[in-house]
Amino acid sequence: MSDPWQECMEHCVEVAKQAGKVIREALEGDIAVMHKSSQVDLVTETDQRVEKLIISSIRSKFPSHSFIGEESVAAGESSVLTDDPTWIIDPIDGTTNFVHRFPFVAVSIGFTVKKEIIFGVVYSCIEDKMYTARKGKGAFCNGVPIKVSGQEDLERCLVLTEVAFKNEPQHFDTLMANLRRIVSIPVHGIRSPGSAAVNMCMVASGSADAYYHMGIHCWDMAGGAVLVTEAGGVVLDVSGGPFDLMSRRLIAAGSRAVAERLAGYVAKFPVGRDDDDADGS
Ligand code: IPD
């Protein structure tokens, strides 16, 4: 039987390459920075331009499909996931890195059908690494199969998370307390590369063993989550329960043992959901 989504995935890789080229070119000029929800929530004209480029290219080929894009949502569009074939897009995952020319900057695109992730494409465009994964068909970097470390001992793990200012003091305290608690296990180390999608690619390719985060969005996670599972890893909720793409929380790891143990160390704070404006249907 022919694969109905193969053409979508091939187009996705092409459009991610084009987007990456635009981002690399933008790095050669001045970058004007604007702010969204706070003084540390940055956006640039390139984020907006690249999202438009991606959506218009995909829409011209697949006009009946739906979209959830970071910058479209910031401009007021809905982020409710439906059963439709849906493209979930982060045009620049790692905008702060982009602004500072810190070299982990990715175009991240996940594609869902009936709310299930069918494929993910993450193009780390400064490194020129194209990560691709199709459900049931493995995970790849520049066409070469990748796999997770498989590490099962949390004490031997390199753990990724992101450290950012939080307006809510209790959330900020919990975030910092989690760092202290996890680094004191002790794990081998904690790193904070600045792009959720790249973090997941690092877990998928075995250069990190685990990643946890509360407060990210579906567009940060949709491309990378399937890369981790197709590379042999697991994605869970920070509670240790099943991963929920709209929950704004995740643990990704090279083994279930590490993911579940890490979940036990992570104190939770409320982050809301991406589909909070859902009508309950
Ligand atoms: C951000 C990155 C970063 C994470 C932030 C995200 P953006 O995405 O993934 O690693 O700490 O929470 O918002 O805004 O650069 O697309």
Coordinates of C-alpha atoms and ligand atoms in Angstrom, one line a residue:
M1 CA 0.0 0.0 0.0
S2 CA 1.4 3.4 -0.8
D3 CA 2.4 5.7 2.0
P4 CA 0.0 8.7 2.1
W5 CA 2.3 10.9 4.1
Q6 CA 5.7 10.3 2.3
E7 CA 5.1 13.2 -0.1
C8 CA 4.4 15.4 2.9
M9 CA 7.6 14.4 4.6
E10 CA 9.7 14.9 1.5
H11 CA 8.2 18.4 1.1
C12 CA 8.8 19.1 4.7
V13 CA 12.6 18.4 4.4
E14 CA 12.8 20.6 1.3
V15 CA 11.0 23.5 3.0
A16 CA 13.1 23.1 6.2
K17 CA 16.3 23.4 4.0
Q18 CA 15.0 26.6 2.4
A19 CA 14.0 28.0 5.8
G20 CA 17.5 27.2 7.2
K21 CA 19.1 29.0 4.3
V22 CA 17.1 32.1 5.1
I23 CA 18.1 31.9 8.7
R24 CA 21.8 31.5 7.9
E25 CA 21.7 34.5 5.6
A26 CA 19.9 36.6 8.3
L27 CA 22.7 35.8 10.7
E28 CA 25.1 37.8 8.4
G29 CA 23.1 41.0 8.9
D30 CA 21.8 43.0 11.8
I31 CA 19.1 41.3 13.9
A32 CA 16.4 43.5 15.3
V33 CA 14.9 42.0 18.4
M34 CA 11.3 42.4 19.6
H35 CA 9.7 41.0 22.7
K36 CA 6.5 38.9 23.2
S37 CA 5.2 37.8 26.6
S38 CA 8.2 39.1 28.6
Q39 CA 11.6 40.8 28.3
V40 CA 13.3 37.4 27.8
D41 CA 10.7 36.1 25.3
L42 CA 12.4 37.2 22.1
V43 CA 11.2 37.3 18.5
T44 CA 12.7 38.7 15.3
E45 CA 11.5 39.6 11.9
T46 CA 13.2 36.4 10.6
D47 CA 11.0 34.2 12.9
Q48 CA 7.9 35.7 11.3
R49 CA 9.2 35.7 7.8
V50 CA 10.4 32.1 8.0
E51 CA 7.1 30.9 9.4
K52 CA 5.2 32.6 6.6
L53 CA 7.5 31.0 4.0
I54 CA 7.0 27.5 5.5
I55 CA 3.3 27.8 5.8
S56 CA 2.7 29.3 2.3
S57 CA 4.9 26.6 0.7
I58 CA 3.1 23.7 2.5
R59 CA -0.3 25.2 2.0
S60 CA 0.2 25.6 -1.7
K61 CA 0.9 21.9 -1.9
F62 CA -1.6 20.6 0.7
P63 CA -4.4 23.2 0.9
S64 CA -6.7 21.2 3.1
H65 CA -4.2 20.7 5.9
S66 CA -4.2 22.6 9.2
F67 CA -1.3 24.5 10.9
I68 CA -0.2 25.5 14.4
G69 CA 2.8 27.9 14.1
E70 CA 4.5 29.6 17.0
E71 CA 4.3 33.1 15.4
S72 CA 0.8 32.6 14.1
V73 CA -0.3 31.7 17.6
A74 CA 1.5 34.8 19.0
A75 CA -0.5 36.8 16.4
G76 CA -3.7 35.4 17.8
E77 CA -4.4 32.2 15.9
S78 CA -5.7 29.1 17.7
S79 CA -3.4 26.4 19.0
V80 CA -6.0 23.7 19.4
L81 CA -5.0 20.3 17.9
T82 CA -7.7 18.6 15.9
D83 CA -7.8 15.2 14.0
D84 CA -6.9 17.0 10.7
P85 CA -3.5 16.5 9.2
T86 CA -1.7 19.3 11.0
W87 CA 1.7 20.9 10.6
I88 CA 3.1 22.1 13.9
I89 CA 5.9 24.6 13.2
D90 CA 8.6 26.4 15.1
P91 CA 10.4 28.5 12.4
I92 CA 13.3 29.3 14.7
D93 CA 13.6 27.1 17.8
G94 CA 16.3 28.8 19.7
T95 CA 15.5 32.4 18.9
T96 CA 17.6 33.7 21.8
N97 CA 20.5 31.6 20.4
F98 CA 19.8 33.1 16.9
V99 CA 19.9 36.6 18.4
H100 CA 23.2 35.9 20.0
R101 CA 24.6 33.8 17.1
F102 CA 24.9 30.9 19.5
P103 CA 25.1 28.0 17.1
F104 CA 22.0 25.8 18.1
V105 CA 19.2 27.2 16.0
A106 CA 16.7 24.9 14.4
V107 CA 13.7 24.8 12.1
S108 CA 11.3 22.3 13.8
I109 CA 8.3 20.8 12.1
G110 CA 6.1 18.0 13.4
F111 CA 3.1 16.5 11.4
T112 CA 0.1 15.0 13.1
V113 CA -2.9 13.0 12.0
K114 CA -5.7 12.3 14.4
K115 CA -3.5 14.0 17.0
E116 CA -0.7 11.4 16.6
I117 CA 2.8 12.5 15.4
I118 CA 3.4 10.9 12.0
F119 CA 6.8 12.4 11.3
G120 CA 9.2 15.0 12.6
V121 CA 11.9 17.1 10.9
V122 CA 14.4 19.2 12.8
Y123 CA 17.0 21.1 10.8
S124 CA 19.8 22.4 13.0
C125 CA 20.7 24.9 10.3
I126 CA 24.1 26.3 11.5
E127 CA 25.4 22.8 12.2
D128 CA 23.8 21.8 8.8
K129 CA 22.2 18.7 10.5
M130 CA 18.9 17.5 9.1
Y131 CA 17.2 15.2 11.6
T132 CA 14.2 13.2 10.3
A133 CA 12.0 10.6 11.8
R134 CA 8.9 8.8 10.4
K135 CA 6.8 6.8 12.8
G136 CA 7.8 3.1 12.6
K137 CA 10.6 3.8 10.1
G138 CA 13.5 5.0 12.3
A139 CA 15.4 8.2 13.0
F140 CA 18.2 9.8 10.9
C141 CA 20.6 12.6 10.8
N142 CA 21.6 13.7 7.3
G143 CA 20.3 10.3 6.1
V144 CA 22.4 8.2 8.6
P145 CA 20.5 6.2 11.2
I146 CA 20.8 7.5 14.8
K147 CA 20.1 5.9 18.1
V148 CA 19.9 6.9 21.8
S149 CA 22.6 6.1 24.3
G150 CA 20.4 3.5 26.1
Q151 CA 21.9 4.6 29.4
E152 CA 19.9 3.2 32.3
D153 CA 21.8 4.6 35.2
L154 CA 20.8 8.2 36.0
E155 CA 24.0 8.7 37.8
R156 CA 25.9 8.3 34.5
C157 CA 23.7 10.6 32.6
L158 CA 24.4 13.9 30.9
V159 CA 21.1 15.8 31.4
L160 CA 19.7 18.7 29.4
T161 CA 17.2 21.3 30.5
E162 CA 16.7 25.0 29.9
V163 CA 17.2 27.8 32.5
A164 CA 15.2 30.9 31.9
F165 CA 13.8 33.7 34.1
K166 CA 10.2 33.1 35.3
N167 CA 7.9 35.9 36.3
E168 CA 6.2 33.8 38.9
P169 CA 8.7 33.5 41.9
Q170 CA 7.4 30.1 43.0
H171 CA 8.0 28.7 39.5
F172 CA 11.4 30.2 39.4
D173 CA 12.3 28.8 42.8
T174 CA 11.1 25.3 41.7
L175 CA 13.1 25.5 38.5
M176 CA 16.2 26.4 40.4
A177 CA 15.5 23.8 43.1
N178 CA 15.2 21.1 40.4
L179 CA 18.6 22.0 39.0
R180 CA 20.1 21.7 42.5
R181 CA 18.4 18.4 43.2
I182 CA 19.3 16.8 39.9
V183 CA 22.9 18.0 39.7
S184 CA 23.3 16.7 43.3
I185 CA 22.1 13.1 42.5
P186 CA 24.9 13.4 41.2
V187 CA 24.5 13.1 37.4
H188 CA 27.5 13.5 35.2
G189 CA 26.4 17.0 34.3
I190 CA 23.6 19.4 33.2
R191 CA 23.7 21.3 29.9
S192 CA 21.4 24.0 28.6
P193 CA 21.8 24.3 24.8
G194 CA 18.9 26.7 24.2
S195 CA 16.8 24.9 21.7
A196 CA 14.2 22.3 22.8
A197 CA 14.3 20.7 19.3
V198 CA 18.1 20.4 19.3
N199 CA 18.0 19.0 22.8
M200 CA 15.7 16.2 21.7
C201 CA 18.0 15.5 18.7
M202 CA 20.9 15.3 21.1
V203 CA 19.0 12.7 23.1
A204 CA 18.0 10.9 19.9
S205 CA 21.6 10.7 18.7
G206 CA 23.1 9.7 22.1
S207 CA 25.1 12.8 22.8
A208 CA 22.9 13.5 25.8
D209 CA 21.0 10.9 27.9
A210 CA 17.9 12.9 29.1
Y211 CA 16.1 16.2 28.7
Y212 CA 13.4 17.6 30.9
H213 CA 11.4 20.8 30.6
M214 CA 8.2 22.5 31.9
G215 CA 6.8 25.5 30.0
I216 CA 7.7 24.7 26.4
H217 CA 5.1 24.5 23.7
C218 CA 3.8 22.0 21.2
W219 CA 5.8 23.6 18.4
D220 CA 9.0 23.2 20.5
M221 CA 8.3 19.4 21.0
A222 CA 6.4 18.1 17.9
G223 CA 9.4 17.7 15.6
G224 CA 11.8 16.3 18.2
A225 CA 9.6 13.9 20.1
V226 CA 9.2 11.3 17.3
L227 CA 13.0 11.6 16.7
V228 CA 13.6 10.4 20.3
T229 CA 11.1 7.5 20.1
E230 CA 12.2 6.4 16.7
A231 CA 15.8 6.4 17.8
G232 CA 14.9 3.9 20.6
G233 CA 14.2 6.4 23.4
V234 CA 11.1 7.4 25.4
V235 CA 9.2 10.6 25.9
L236 CA 7.0 10.9 29.0
D237 CA 5.2 13.6 30.9
V238 CA 7.3 15.1 33.7
S239 CA 5.0 13.1 36.1
G240 CA 6.3 9.8 34.5
G241 CA 2.9 9.3 32.8
P242 CA 2.2 9.3 29.1
F243 CA 3.5 12.2 27.0
D244 CA 0.9 14.8 25.9
L245 CA 1.9 17.1 23.1
M246 CA -0.3 19.9 24.3
S247 CA 0.7 19.7 28.0
R248 CA 3.8 22.0 27.7
R249 CA 5.9 19.4 29.7
L250 CA 8.2 16.6 28.8
I251 CA 10.9 14.2 29.7
A252 CA 12.9 12.7 26.8
A253 CA 15.4 10.0 27.6
G254 CA 17.5 7.2 26.2
S255 CA 15.8 4.6 28.4
R256 CA 12.5 4.3 30.3
A257 CA 14.5 3.6 33.5
V258 CA 16.2 7.0 33.3
A259 CA 13.0 8.8 32.3
E260 CA 11.0 7.4 35.1
R261 CA 13.7 8.0 37.7
L262 CA 14.2 11.6 36.5
A263 CA 10.4 12.1 36.8
G264 CA 10.7 11.3 40.5
Y265 CA 13.2 14.1 41.0
V266 CA 11.4 16.9 39.1
A267 CA 9.1 19.0 41.3
K268 CA 6.3 20.3 39.1
F269 CA 4.9 23.8 38.7
P270 CA 1.7 24.7 36.8
V271 CA 2.3 25.7 33.2
G272 CA -1.2 25.5 31.6
R273 CA -1.8 23.9 28.3
D274 CA -1.4 24.9 24.6
D275 CA -5.1 24.0 24.0
D276 CA -6.4 25.9 27.0
D277 CA -8.7 27.8 24.7
A278 CA -10.3 24.5 23.6
D279 CA -14.0 24.3 23.8
G280 CA -13.9 20.8 25.3
S281 CA -14.8 18.9 22.2
Ligands
IPD1 C1 12.5 28.2 23.0 C2 13.6 27.1 23.0 C3 14.3 27.1 24.4 C4 13.3 27.0 25.5 C5 12.1 28.0 25.4 C6 11.5 27.9 24.0 P1 11.8 29.5 20.8 O1 11.9 28.2 21.7 O2 13.1 25.9 22.7 O3 15.1 26.0 24.5 O4 13.9 27.1 26.7 O5 11.2 27.7 26.4 O6 10.5 28.9 24.0 O7 11.0 30.5 21.5 O8 13.2 29.9 20.5 O9 11.2 29.0 19.5

